[in-house]
Amino acid sequence: MPKAGTYNNESISALKGADRVRKRPSVIFGSDDLAGCEHSFFEILSNSIDEAREGYGKLITVTRFKDFSLEVADEGRGIPLDYNKNEDRYNWELVYCELYAGGKYDNVSGGTYKFSLGLNGLGACATQYASEYFDVSVYRDGFHYELHFEKGENIGGLKKTPYSGQKRGTSQRWKPDKEVFTEVEIPLDYLQQVLRQQAIINAGISFRLIDEISGKSYDYYYADGIKGHAEELLGQDALSELAYFSGEGRGKDRQDKEEYLVKAEVVFAFSNQDPVIEYYHNSSWLEYGGSPERAARSAFVAEFDAAAKAQNKYLNEESKISFKDISDSLVLIISSFSTFSSYENQTKKAINNRYIQAFLTELLRNHLRVWFIEHQAEANRVLDQILVNKRSRENAEKQRLNLKKRLTGQIDNIYHRVDNFVDCRTKDVNRRELYIVEGNSALGSVKMARDAEFQAVIPLRGKILNCLKASYNQIFKNDIIMDLIKLLGCGIHIEGKKKREIAEFDLEKLLWEKIIICTDADVDGFQIRTLILAMFYRLTPELINEGKIYIVESPLFEITHQVKGVDRSYFAYSDQEKNQIVEGLPKGKVHIQRSKGLGENEPEMMWLTTMNPDTRRLYQVYPEDPASAASCFDTLLGNDLDSRKQYIADHGHEYMAMLDVT
């Protein structure tokens, strides 16, 4: 474990230039994984959409190249890149090399862009900094401007050549950098989804997607915007016709803040098909909603509750309608725009403007009141369906609570029926984790390292029975296996005759959210792991199919690096990872120790590497398909000796390093 180092005036440092993004991409893009990489693409796309929304160009073209680089090209005015007298710098430096610089800071008074996706002046610069290379091509003012960047550094300055043709706009091509993001290959379905969403929200703007990897291209265009989209969603089982309305307002989030303009359009209908609720603000999809979602919940519940009371639809002392009851039959799309937006962060997945929430709530309530008056027949039909949804939900909730009480009773009895089982405190089945470990020595370490609130432990006494070869009579007589079955609580799934006291499999009675196999990282541990999986495969295959079985990987090596008397520990889970860690360490004393068995590890190490949900390596067990699962188990544990011999011949060398030959 790391030891405390020196902390003094020289300990404080500041990231500069491209490192502000390259070393901390999560601050700008929300994460350093694929989601963050995808958001960097959306930042560039947003700028082109802002141009098109202002009336400059009607086509935006996105290209995914074979090396997974991307290009966004528009027909707008072209980003100004030349010398800026006010700032005494070139605009290309401000746009692509300076965070918090751009043309969207005076939107409250209606500046360059009245309603824009980009507000913070971060996107173009941050994406450029996070790219392996980034190329810019701009046609404007009778010139062709070109820029080239590599890993955040400009190469060659601004290239400016006269141009007399008709072409206008900006084209930006870049390749996300693997040194910044853990994954950089943005999938086709993400690009399709984003461009389709933007075509829906930006009526009249065309989006073209060219994919060189598949050799296909796609076009997205909605002349009627969200109305056309809602018509696609509604289908044949509609309970009501589409209702569409829009409105504008001006207000403040607080009395001492500036006024800003808001406009919105709303479309809703009710259907017995799959519900769809989508919120957009300034063309950005609000995955987490925020102000629009709170407005919709408040308005729909208030008006439907008032209608139910006015028509005496509630039964005696019945609780009022919830938004869940309404949303189960609701198709709702809200698209809002404002000259000032308070996003929860740069990823723009939610807004929290108080005035936008108040404006939308009033807009929705006013039009819902009119809808109830002008469409009485269908409004009553919808209200009856919502009450059906409500009562069905409440009945299901009662059944769930009754089942939970029965399961809680089962949980309370388990500790006294299974030797050496160490229970956890919580009775919430949705949180409980069961660790299956090797022997009592591992039990001691895991017991001390675990979070006793939700992690329980059961040790195995030696190697368990090979359930693939054993008969059911042999299985039923095996105490180790039967103890595990008792702990699961869900019974078993077997064909034909069953043992009377063993319940038939019922997933609803499972007492655990996760069942985690925890064995040593050696050949014996792998064999025990395989035998446990074979038991689940034969007796409770549904647990594998439902993703309830997990394997936690324990480290093979502990690497201690000492620099200036300070030790820092690293853990490697393979020889390749060990070599990568060692090669990446600066000069200093390095000690490599092969990890001991689980029973010999310190609790702190066990918690960090094996038990902590934030740092452990947990793998969910899923069969690719039934045939491949059957073939795998038959090869490893079944009667197919020829296949097992061939597997050993092909893969045996991979395990030789794990054998204890001393």
XYZ file of C-alpha atoms in Angstrom:
662
model
C 0.000 0.000 0.000
C 1.245 3.541 -0.680
C 2.898 5.366 2.193
C 2.443 9.046 2.895
C 4.940 11.250 1.065
C 6.100 14.807 1.512
C 3.435 17.500 1.179
C 4.837 21.039 1.052
C 4.846 24.222 -1.066
C 6.543 22.417 -3.935
C 3.876 19.688 -3.958
C 1.373 21.911 -5.815
C 1.569 21.940 -9.605
C -0.655 23.046 -12.492
C -1.391 21.266 -15.763
C -0.620 23.402 -18.785
C -1.515 23.389 -22.472
C -2.822 20.137 -23.905
C -2.133 18.284 -20.630
C -5.169 20.041 -19.124
C -7.287 17.717 -21.257
C -4.981 14.827 -22.127
C -4.251 13.963 -18.490
C -7.750 14.689 -17.168
C -10.217 13.981 -20.033
C -12.989 13.032 -17.611
C -13.284 16.649 -16.423
C -14.331 17.784 -19.910
C -15.878 14.684 -21.481
C -17.386 13.002 -18.423
C -15.122 9.916 -18.620
C -12.026 8.589 -20.365
C -13.786 5.553 -21.836
C -15.870 5.154 -25.001
C -18.630 7.410 -23.644
C -16.123 10.237 -23.225
C -14.743 9.655 -26.710
C -18.271 9.765 -28.124
C -18.916 13.028 -26.339
C -15.806 14.566 -27.916
C -17.383 13.798 -31.317
C -20.626 15.463 -30.268
C -18.740 18.619 -29.295
C -17.545 19.062 -32.897
C -20.933 18.117 -34.362
C -22.626 20.674 -32.092
C -20.759 23.583 -33.647
C -21.943 22.637 -37.137
C -25.513 22.235 -35.899
C -25.400 25.702 -34.341
C -24.443 27.145 -37.734
C -27.236 25.300 -39.533
C -29.809 26.364 -36.939
C -28.899 29.984 -37.609
C -29.718 29.421 -41.280
C -26.196 28.864 -42.633
C -26.228 25.596 -44.547
C -28.771 22.783 -44.543
C -26.501 19.729 -44.842
C -24.057 18.284 -42.280
C -21.947 15.317 -43.372
C -20.260 12.935 -40.946
C -17.704 10.392 -42.183
C -16.257 7.458 -40.270
C -13.022 6.327 -41.923
C -11.445 2.873 -41.878
C -8.897 3.908 -39.216
C -11.841 5.101 -37.025
C -10.960 8.719 -37.588
C -13.963 11.026 -38.002
C -14.879 14.033 -40.092
C -17.658 16.591 -39.641
C -18.273 18.909 -42.599
C -20.865 21.695 -42.814
C -21.944 24.399 -45.262
C -21.897 27.231 -42.732
C -20.030 30.532 -42.666
C -16.741 28.872 -41.735
C -14.987 29.267 -38.377
C -13.044 32.588 -38.300
C -9.368 31.648 -38.010
C -7.541 34.860 -38.988
C -6.061 37.602 -36.802
C -8.289 39.004 -34.020
C -7.467 42.632 -33.220
C -9.527 42.678 -30.024
C -7.638 39.721 -28.537
C -4.322 40.486 -30.275
C -4.099 36.834 -31.265
C -5.111 34.606 -34.125
C -8.604 33.161 -33.792
C -7.356 29.666 -34.576
C -5.313 29.817 -31.369
C -8.367 30.902 -29.378
C -10.672 28.260 -30.898
C -8.341 25.262 -30.907
C -5.720 26.005 -28.240
C -7.580 27.976 -25.574
C -10.200 26.557 -23.248
C -13.155 28.863 -22.600
C -12.849 30.807 -25.826
C -15.494 31.114 -28.526
C -18.297 33.124 -30.082
C -21.122 32.114 -27.743
C -20.612 34.133 -24.576
C -23.060 36.950 -25.318
C -26.095 34.764 -25.980
C -28.183 36.275 -23.170
C -28.427 39.423 -25.255
C -28.763 37.492 -28.493
C -25.240 37.433 -29.917
C -23.658 35.339 -32.671
C -25.861 32.351 -31.839
C -29.313 32.911 -30.350
C -29.776 29.286 -29.301
C -26.704 27.049 -29.283
C -25.537 23.642 -28.088
C -22.075 24.952 -27.302
C -21.885 27.446 -24.466
C -18.617 27.006 -22.648
C -15.972 27.416 -25.378
C -14.470 24.038 -24.545
C -15.487 21.575 -27.246
C -13.267 22.328 -30.245
C -10.156 22.941 -28.144
C -10.717 19.949 -25.859
C -11.354 17.560 -28.762
C -8.271 18.856 -30.583
C -6.172 18.329 -27.454
C -7.535 14.767 -27.078
C -6.741 13.735 -30.669
C -3.893 11.829 -32.247
C -4.204 14.309 -35.107
C -6.726 17.044 -35.917
C -7.094 18.719 -39.324
C -9.164 21.820 -40.074
C -10.269 23.111 -43.459
C -12.283 26.366 -43.701
C -13.613 28.213 -46.744
C -14.604 31.836 -46.049
C -13.819 35.437 -47.007
C -12.270 34.407 -50.336
C -9.654 32.162 -48.734
C -9.029 28.512 -47.938
C -7.637 28.139 -44.397
C -5.899 24.944 -43.217
C -4.564 23.776 -39.842
C -2.864 20.580 -38.701
C -2.425 19.437 -35.075
C -0.715 16.382 -33.574
C -1.372 15.383 -29.953
C -2.456 18.899 -29.062
C 0.417 20.708 -30.784
C 0.045 22.793 -33.925
C 2.316 21.810 -36.795
C 3.095 24.420 -39.445
C 0.845 27.270 -38.321
C -2.072 28.618 -40.358
C -2.007 27.961 -44.106
C -4.012 30.585 -46.039
C -4.526 30.483 -49.821
C -6.826 32.583 -52.042
C -10.022 30.850 -53.177
C -12.574 32.094 -55.713
C -14.987 29.158 -55.784
C -18.476 28.826 -54.295
C -17.668 26.433 -51.477
C -18.264 27.653 -47.905
C -18.067 26.022 -44.522
C -15.873 24.102 -42.107
C -14.504 20.570 -42.292
C -12.752 18.979 -39.300
C -11.155 15.542 -39.389
C -9.524 13.954 -36.362
C -8.615 10.652 -34.754
C -9.287 10.225 -31.011
C -6.065 9.385 -29.192
C -5.611 6.036 -27.405
C -3.299 7.804 -24.969
C -6.295 9.868 -23.801
C -9.275 7.492 -24.110
C -9.302 3.814 -23.191
C -11.429 3.107 -26.275
C -11.501 5.164 -29.480
C -13.453 3.085 -32.000
C -16.830 4.831 -32.008
C -19.429 2.304 -33.214
C -21.694 2.913 -36.173
C -24.901 2.553 -34.163
C -23.921 5.484 -31.912
C -23.368 7.755 -34.912
C -26.666 6.623 -36.433
C -28.539 7.298 -33.203
C -27.051 10.769 -32.699
C -27.614 11.958 -36.272
C -31.165 10.634 -36.298
C -31.895 12.433 -33.010
C -30.466 15.661 -34.358
C -32.545 15.394 -37.543
C -35.649 14.944 -35.385
C -34.950 17.968 -33.207
C -33.680 20.210 -36.020
C -36.510 20.100 -38.538
C -35.408 20.853 -42.096
C -31.692 20.129 -41.587
C -30.227 17.118 -43.424
C -27.648 14.824 -41.838
C -25.619 12.405 -43.951
C -23.503 9.604 -42.473
C -20.826 7.998 -44.667
C -19.250 4.871 -43.186
C -16.149 3.715 -45.040
C -15.814 0.684 -42.777
C -19.101 -0.890 -43.902
C -19.210 0.894 -47.248
C -22.698 2.225 -46.514
C -24.212 5.680 -46.177
C -27.302 6.940 -44.365
C -29.436 10.066 -44.657
C -31.618 11.558 -41.909
C -34.182 14.292 -42.463
C -37.429 15.199 -40.688
C -39.430 17.964 -42.333
C -41.888 18.007 -39.402
C -39.332 17.456 -36.643
C -40.669 15.972 -33.423
C -44.202 15.606 -34.840
C -42.940 13.284 -37.563
C -40.915 11.336 -35.026
C -43.907 10.936 -32.702
C -46.054 9.664 -35.579
C -43.459 6.916 -36.167
C -43.573 5.933 -32.493
C -47.322 5.933 -32.018
C -48.215 2.893 -34.103
C -51.688 1.363 -34.383
C -52.695 0.923 -30.715
C -53.012 4.626 -29.916
C -55.334 5.678 -27.112
C -55.291 9.281 -28.340
C -54.294 11.428 -31.269
C -51.094 13.446 -31.257
C -51.264 16.739 -29.406
C -48.738 19.397 -30.437
C -48.139 22.870 -29.039
C -45.346 25.377 -28.505
C -44.643 28.514 -26.530
C -42.100 31.189 -25.638
C -41.228 32.946 -22.411
C -38.679 35.216 -20.786
C -37.570 35.049 -17.157
C -34.831 34.662 -14.564
C -33.484 31.797 -12.487
C -33.105 34.241 -9.600
C -34.042 37.876 -9.085
C -30.432 39.057 -9.229
C -29.745 37.121 -12.467
C -30.218 38.285 -16.051
C -33.358 37.503 -18.021
C -33.128 34.987 -20.825
C -35.419 33.739 -23.578
C -36.934 30.254 -23.639
C -38.989 28.576 -26.318
C -40.267 25.018 -26.464
C -42.324 22.647 -28.544
C -44.115 19.647 -27.101
C -45.803 16.622 -28.635
C -47.594 13.920 -26.649
C -50.016 11.056 -27.127
C -51.026 7.909 -25.275
C -50.571 4.347 -26.450
C -50.620 0.777 -25.156
C -47.399 0.086 -27.028
C -43.936 0.790 -25.615
C -43.828 4.213 -23.881
C -41.273 6.764 -25.102
C -40.247 9.913 -23.218
C -37.472 12.121 -24.608
C -36.180 15.507 -23.481
C -33.931 17.761 -25.574
C -32.475 21.174 -24.856
C -30.702 23.284 -27.461
C -30.679 20.093 -29.576
C -28.770 18.111 -26.935
C -30.447 14.924 -25.702
C -30.950 15.194 -21.939
C -30.283 11.615 -20.890
C -30.852 12.526 -17.235
C -33.572 15.106 -17.846
C -33.315 17.707 -15.111
C -35.637 20.711 -15.396
C -37.821 19.408 -18.293
C -38.323 16.046 -16.593
C -39.318 17.670 -13.297
C -41.742 19.927 -15.171
C -43.358 16.980 -16.991
C -43.746 14.961 -13.799
C -45.330 17.855 -11.960
C -47.692 18.931 -14.747
C -48.978 15.517 -15.844
C -49.532 14.246 -12.283
C -51.319 17.447 -11.221
C -53.706 17.524 -14.180
C -54.530 13.807 -14.275
C -55.006 13.716 -10.511
C -57.350 16.714 -10.755
C -59.313 15.013 -13.562
C -59.618 11.762 -11.592
C -60.919 13.644 -8.542
C -63.335 15.741 -10.603
C -64.848 12.606 -12.145
C -64.823 10.566 -8.888
C -62.572 7.955 -10.507
C -60.681 7.121 -7.307
C -61.969 4.269 -5.132
C -62.387 4.771 -1.378
C -59.140 6.106 0.192
C -57.184 5.184 -2.934
C -53.767 6.799 -3.341
C -53.342 9.309 -6.135
C -51.885 8.707 -9.575
C -48.080 8.715 -9.924
C -46.028 9.709 -12.955
C -45.020 6.042 -13.369
C -48.695 5.198 -13.969
C -48.948 7.918 -16.623
C -45.589 7.247 -18.277
C -46.421 3.556 -18.798
C -48.759 4.674 -21.621
C -47.149 7.975 -22.616
C -45.355 9.109 -25.764
C -43.844 12.508 -24.909
C -41.171 14.603 -26.607
C -40.140 18.020 -25.284
C -37.650 20.118 -27.223
C -36.654 23.377 -25.546
C -34.201 26.136 -26.409
C -32.879 29.004 -24.341
C -30.386 31.833 -24.672
C -28.891 30.773 -21.346
C -28.600 27.211 -20.076
C -27.281 25.824 -16.811
C -26.059 22.325 -17.612
C -25.109 20.026 -14.773
C -21.721 19.544 -16.487
C -19.965 19.818 -19.843
C -21.539 16.550 -21.061
C -24.923 18.351 -21.198
C -27.001 15.352 -20.070
C -29.220 17.405 -17.745
C -30.126 21.054 -17.116
C -31.157 22.621 -13.825
C -32.546 26.052 -14.789
C -35.318 27.027 -12.353
C -37.067 29.308 -14.824
C -37.082 26.685 -17.594
C -38.730 24.243 -15.176
C -41.353 26.816 -14.144
C -41.985 27.867 -17.757
C -42.437 24.275 -18.988
C -44.637 23.320 -16.036
C -47.019 26.190 -16.752
C -46.975 25.532 -20.521
C -47.789 21.830 -20.025
C -50.509 22.380 -17.428
C -52.286 25.033 -19.500
C -52.399 22.871 -22.613
C -53.341 19.721 -20.686
C -56.362 21.554 -19.259
C -57.414 22.546 -22.772
C -56.807 18.978 -23.983
C -59.114 17.543 -21.303
C -61.871 19.943 -22.424
C -61.467 19.632 -26.206
C -60.853 15.850 -26.313
C -63.148 14.556 -23.577
C -63.786 11.093 -25.018
C -60.154 10.152 -25.583
C -59.042 11.942 -22.401
C -61.467 9.775 -20.376
C -60.219 6.668 -22.183
C -56.634 7.595 -21.316
C -57.547 8.352 -17.689
C -59.180 4.923 -17.308
C -56.041 3.257 -18.718
C -53.815 5.190 -16.309
C -55.928 4.018 -13.378
C -55.557 0.436 -14.661
C -51.780 0.983 -14.765
C -51.878 2.341 -11.215
C -53.848 -0.537 -9.716
C -51.765 -3.145 -11.557
C -48.587 -1.531 -10.218
C -49.904 -1.476 -6.662
C -50.969 -5.137 -6.818
C -47.551 -6.124 -8.161
C -45.882 -4.119 -5.389
C -47.938 -5.936 -2.746
C -46.908 -9.302 -4.188
C -43.270 -8.222 -4.258
C -43.374 -7.125 -0.622
C -45.014 -10.396 0.421
C -42.328 -12.350 -1.431
C -39.626 -10.213 0.183
C -41.027 -11.023 3.632
C -40.905 -14.744 2.844
C -37.357 -14.436 1.518
C -36.296 -12.464 4.594
C -37.593 -15.321 6.735
C -35.548 -17.775 4.676
C -32.442 -15.611 5.009
C -32.771 -15.453 8.787
C -32.747 -19.272 8.990
C -29.802 -19.897 6.680
C -27.008 -19.137 9.145
C -28.116 -21.950 11.463
C -28.414 -24.550 8.685
C -25.018 -24.298 6.915
C -21.682 -24.796 8.657
C -19.098 -21.990 8.424
C -21.434 -19.734 6.467
C -20.869 -16.051 7.330
C -23.934 -13.960 6.535
C -24.141 -10.240 5.761
C -26.320 -7.730 7.581
C -28.645 -6.495 4.862
C -31.790 -8.443 3.989
C -32.206 -6.510 0.732
C -31.899 -9.198 -1.937
C -30.982 -6.571 -4.526
C -27.735 -5.800 -2.651
C -26.597 -9.146 -1.230
C -23.401 -10.763 -2.586
C -22.337 -14.356 -1.854
C -18.592 -15.100 -2.102
C -17.738 -18.788 -2.660
C -14.109 -19.310 -1.512
C -11.587 -22.142 -1.131
C -11.452 -23.558 2.386
C -11.418 -22.027 5.850
C -8.077 -20.247 5.399
C -9.492 -18.151 2.559
C -12.658 -17.692 4.638
C -10.645 -15.928 7.336
C -9.039 -13.426 4.968
C -12.225 -12.723 3.018
C -14.261 -12.398 6.212
C -11.905 -9.725 7.563
C -11.644 -7.895 4.221
C -15.322 -7.848 3.199
C -17.981 -5.214 3.684
C -20.145 -7.040 6.208
C -23.149 -4.926 5.271
C -23.765 -6.737 1.965
C -21.035 -9.391 1.415
C -21.476 -12.949 2.744
C -18.965 -15.835 2.532
C -19.207 -19.616 2.270
C -16.012 -21.762 2.196
C -15.760 -24.999 0.212
C -14.288 -28.014 1.946
C -11.908 -29.379 -0.691
C -12.687 -29.926 -4.346
C -16.381 -30.315 -5.030
C -18.020 -33.123 -6.959
C -17.839 -33.107 -10.740
C -21.551 -32.565 -11.382
C -21.152 -33.197 -15.083
C -20.311 -36.875 -14.472
C -22.075 -37.517 -11.162
C -25.574 -38.970 -10.916
C -28.340 -37.019 -9.210
C -28.200 -39.452 -6.261
C -24.500 -38.697 -5.820
C -25.182 -34.958 -6.047
C -27.995 -35.092 -3.472
C -25.743 -36.932 -1.017
C -22.929 -34.376 -1.354
C -23.035 -31.998 1.638
C -20.917 -29.291 -0.054
C -23.245 -28.985 -3.023
C -26.438 -29.256 -0.983
C -25.219 -26.511 1.372
C -24.681 -24.255 -1.624
C -28.162 -25.054 -2.956
C -29.662 -24.174 0.443
C -27.829 -20.858 0.428
C -29.054 -19.956 -3.045
C -32.675 -20.357 -1.941
C -33.995 -20.785 -5.495
C -34.081 -24.591 -5.786
C -32.653 -26.515 -8.737
C -33.615 -27.303 -12.298
C -33.436 -30.978 -13.203
C -35.301 -33.157 -15.650
C -37.457 -36.036 -14.471
C -37.578 -37.294 -10.879
C -36.545 -34.841 -8.142
C -35.576 -35.269 -4.516
C -38.691 -34.419 -2.524
C -37.162 -31.870 -0.135
C -35.476 -29.887 -2.936
C -37.660 -27.162 -4.423
C -38.117 -26.723 -8.153
C -36.104 -23.816 -9.538
C -37.702 -20.372 -9.084
C -35.571 -17.331 -9.917
C -37.820 -15.068 -7.837
C -36.688 -16.920 -4.713
C -32.967 -16.327 -5.293
C -31.516 -14.725 -2.153
C -28.577 -12.967 -3.830
C -27.964 -10.258 -6.390
C -24.478 -11.593 -7.188
C -22.920 -15.029 -6.647
C -19.142 -14.564 -6.849
C -16.634 -17.385 -7.312
C -13.377 -16.460 -5.568
C -10.464 -18.905 -5.977
C -6.681 -18.733 -6.045
C -5.016 -17.610 -9.273
C -3.348 -20.989 -9.863
C -4.106 -24.286 -11.580
C -5.912 -25.738 -8.553
C -7.965 -22.575 -8.196
C -8.944 -22.699 -11.865
C -10.049 -26.334 -11.521
C -12.207 -25.545 -8.482
C -13.680 -22.564 -10.351
C -14.549 -24.825 -13.302
C -16.176 -27.428 -11.031
C -18.324 -24.742 -9.377
C -19.379 -23.424 -12.779
C -20.234 -26.969 -13.880
C -22.468 -27.321 -10.813
C -24.350 -24.144 -11.731
C -24.494 -25.208 -15.380
C -26.137 -28.528 -14.541
C -28.345 -27.641 -11.563
C -29.198 -23.950 -12.015
C -28.433 -22.979 -15.648
C -30.893 -20.082 -15.392
C -28.507 -18.320 -12.986
C -25.864 -18.285 -15.715
C -28.329 -17.198 -18.392
C -29.616 -14.375 -16.161
C -26.107 -13.096 -15.428
C -26.165 -13.841 -11.685
C -22.825 -15.734 -11.610
C -19.538 -13.801 -11.438
C -15.832 -14.597 -11.185
C -13.560 -12.265 -9.243
C -9.983 -12.291 -10.487
C -7.249 -12.285 -7.866
C -3.814 -10.856 -8.770
C -0.857 -13.022 -9.748
C 1.836 -10.546 -8.702
C 2.370 -7.793 -6.160
C 4.917 -5.233 -7.360
C 6.513 -2.914 -4.799
C 8.228 0.195 -6.154
C 10.409 2.203 -3.787
C 11.532 5.744 -4.609
C 13.193 7.969 -2.001
C 12.072 5.709 0.809
C 8.411 5.705 -0.224
C 6.809 2.382 -1.208
C 3.964 2.085 -3.676
C 2.290 -1.228 -4.463
C 0.875 -2.354 -7.799
C -1.009 -5.542 -8.633
C -0.733 -7.453 -11.897
C -3.144 -10.122 -13.080
C -0.960 -11.614 -15.820
C 2.690 -11.775 -16.895
C 1.971 -9.274 -19.662
C 0.423 -6.801 -17.226
C 3.334 -7.300 -14.820
C 5.819 -6.467 -17.581
C 3.826 -3.393 -18.645
C 3.736 -2.066 -15.077
C 7.449 -2.630 -14.497
C 8.413 -1.049 -17.825
C 6.331 2.020 -16.987
C 7.872 2.633 -13.568
C 10.495 5.376 -13.149
C 13.871 4.547 -11.659
C 13.819 3.056 -8.214
C 13.898 -0.232 -6.350
C 11.384 -2.755 -7.697
C 10.410 -5.944 -5.868
C 8.148 -8.497 -7.585
C 6.450 -11.132 -5.483
C 4.133 -13.808 -6.756
C 0.858 -13.408 -4.879
C 0.156 -15.920 -2.152
C -3.016 -17.937 -1.819
C -6.110 -16.038 -0.723
C -5.738 -17.376 2.799
C -2.304 -15.758 3.216
C -3.196 -12.279 1.925
C -3.547 -9.282 4.192
C -7.139 -7.999 4.611
C -6.196 -4.594 3.154
C -4.928 -6.237 -0.025
C -7.969 -8.517 -0.204
C -10.334 -5.561 0.092
C -8.515 -3.549 -2.563
C -8.092 -6.331 -5.139
C -10.953 -8.728 -4.494
C -13.803 -7.223 -2.445
C -14.081 -3.484 -3.139
C -16.745 -2.953 -5.852
C -14.806 0.084 -7.108
C -11.442 -1.648 -7.614
C -12.044 -5.403 -7.925
C -11.992 -7.164 -11.298
C -15.371 -8.825 -11.561
C -16.395 -10.819 -14.641
C -19.993 -11.750 -15.382
C -20.412 -15.315 -16.654
C -22.497 -15.569 -19.818
C -22.717 -18.464 -22.305
C -22.177 -17.404 -25.909
C -24.807 -19.966 -26.853
C -26.058 -23.290 -25.357
C -24.051 -25.407 -27.794
C -20.724 -23.703 -27.067
C -21.313 -23.917 -23.286
C -22.069 -27.643 -23.488
C -19.004 -28.247 -25.653
C -16.748 -26.277 -23.277
C -17.847 -28.161 -20.151
C -17.696 -31.525 -21.919
C -14.134 -30.777 -23.028
C -12.967 -29.734 -19.557
C -14.894 -32.132 -17.300
C -16.934 -34.544 -19.415
C -16.291 -37.812 -21.244
C -14.767 -36.287 -24.391
C -11.193 -37.392 -23.663
C -9.906 -36.724 -27.178
C -11.014 -33.096 -27.039
C -9.490 -32.697 -23.568
C -6.145 -34.112 -24.759
C -6.186 -31.751 -27.723
C -7.033 -28.794 -25.468
C -4.091 -29.654 -23.182
C -1.809 -29.953 -26.202
C -2.936 -26.559 -27.526
C -3.115 -24.612 -24.261
C -1.150 -26.501 -21.602
C 1.920 -24.307 -22.029
C -0.122 -21.300 -20.924
C -0.408 -22.754 -17.413
C 3.135 -24.141 -16.927
C 4.326 -20.971 -15.203
C 1.694 -21.482 -12.506
C 2.931 -24.944 -11.466
C 4.925 -25.216 -8.238
C 8.006 -27.177 -9.334
C 10.237 -26.414 -6.343
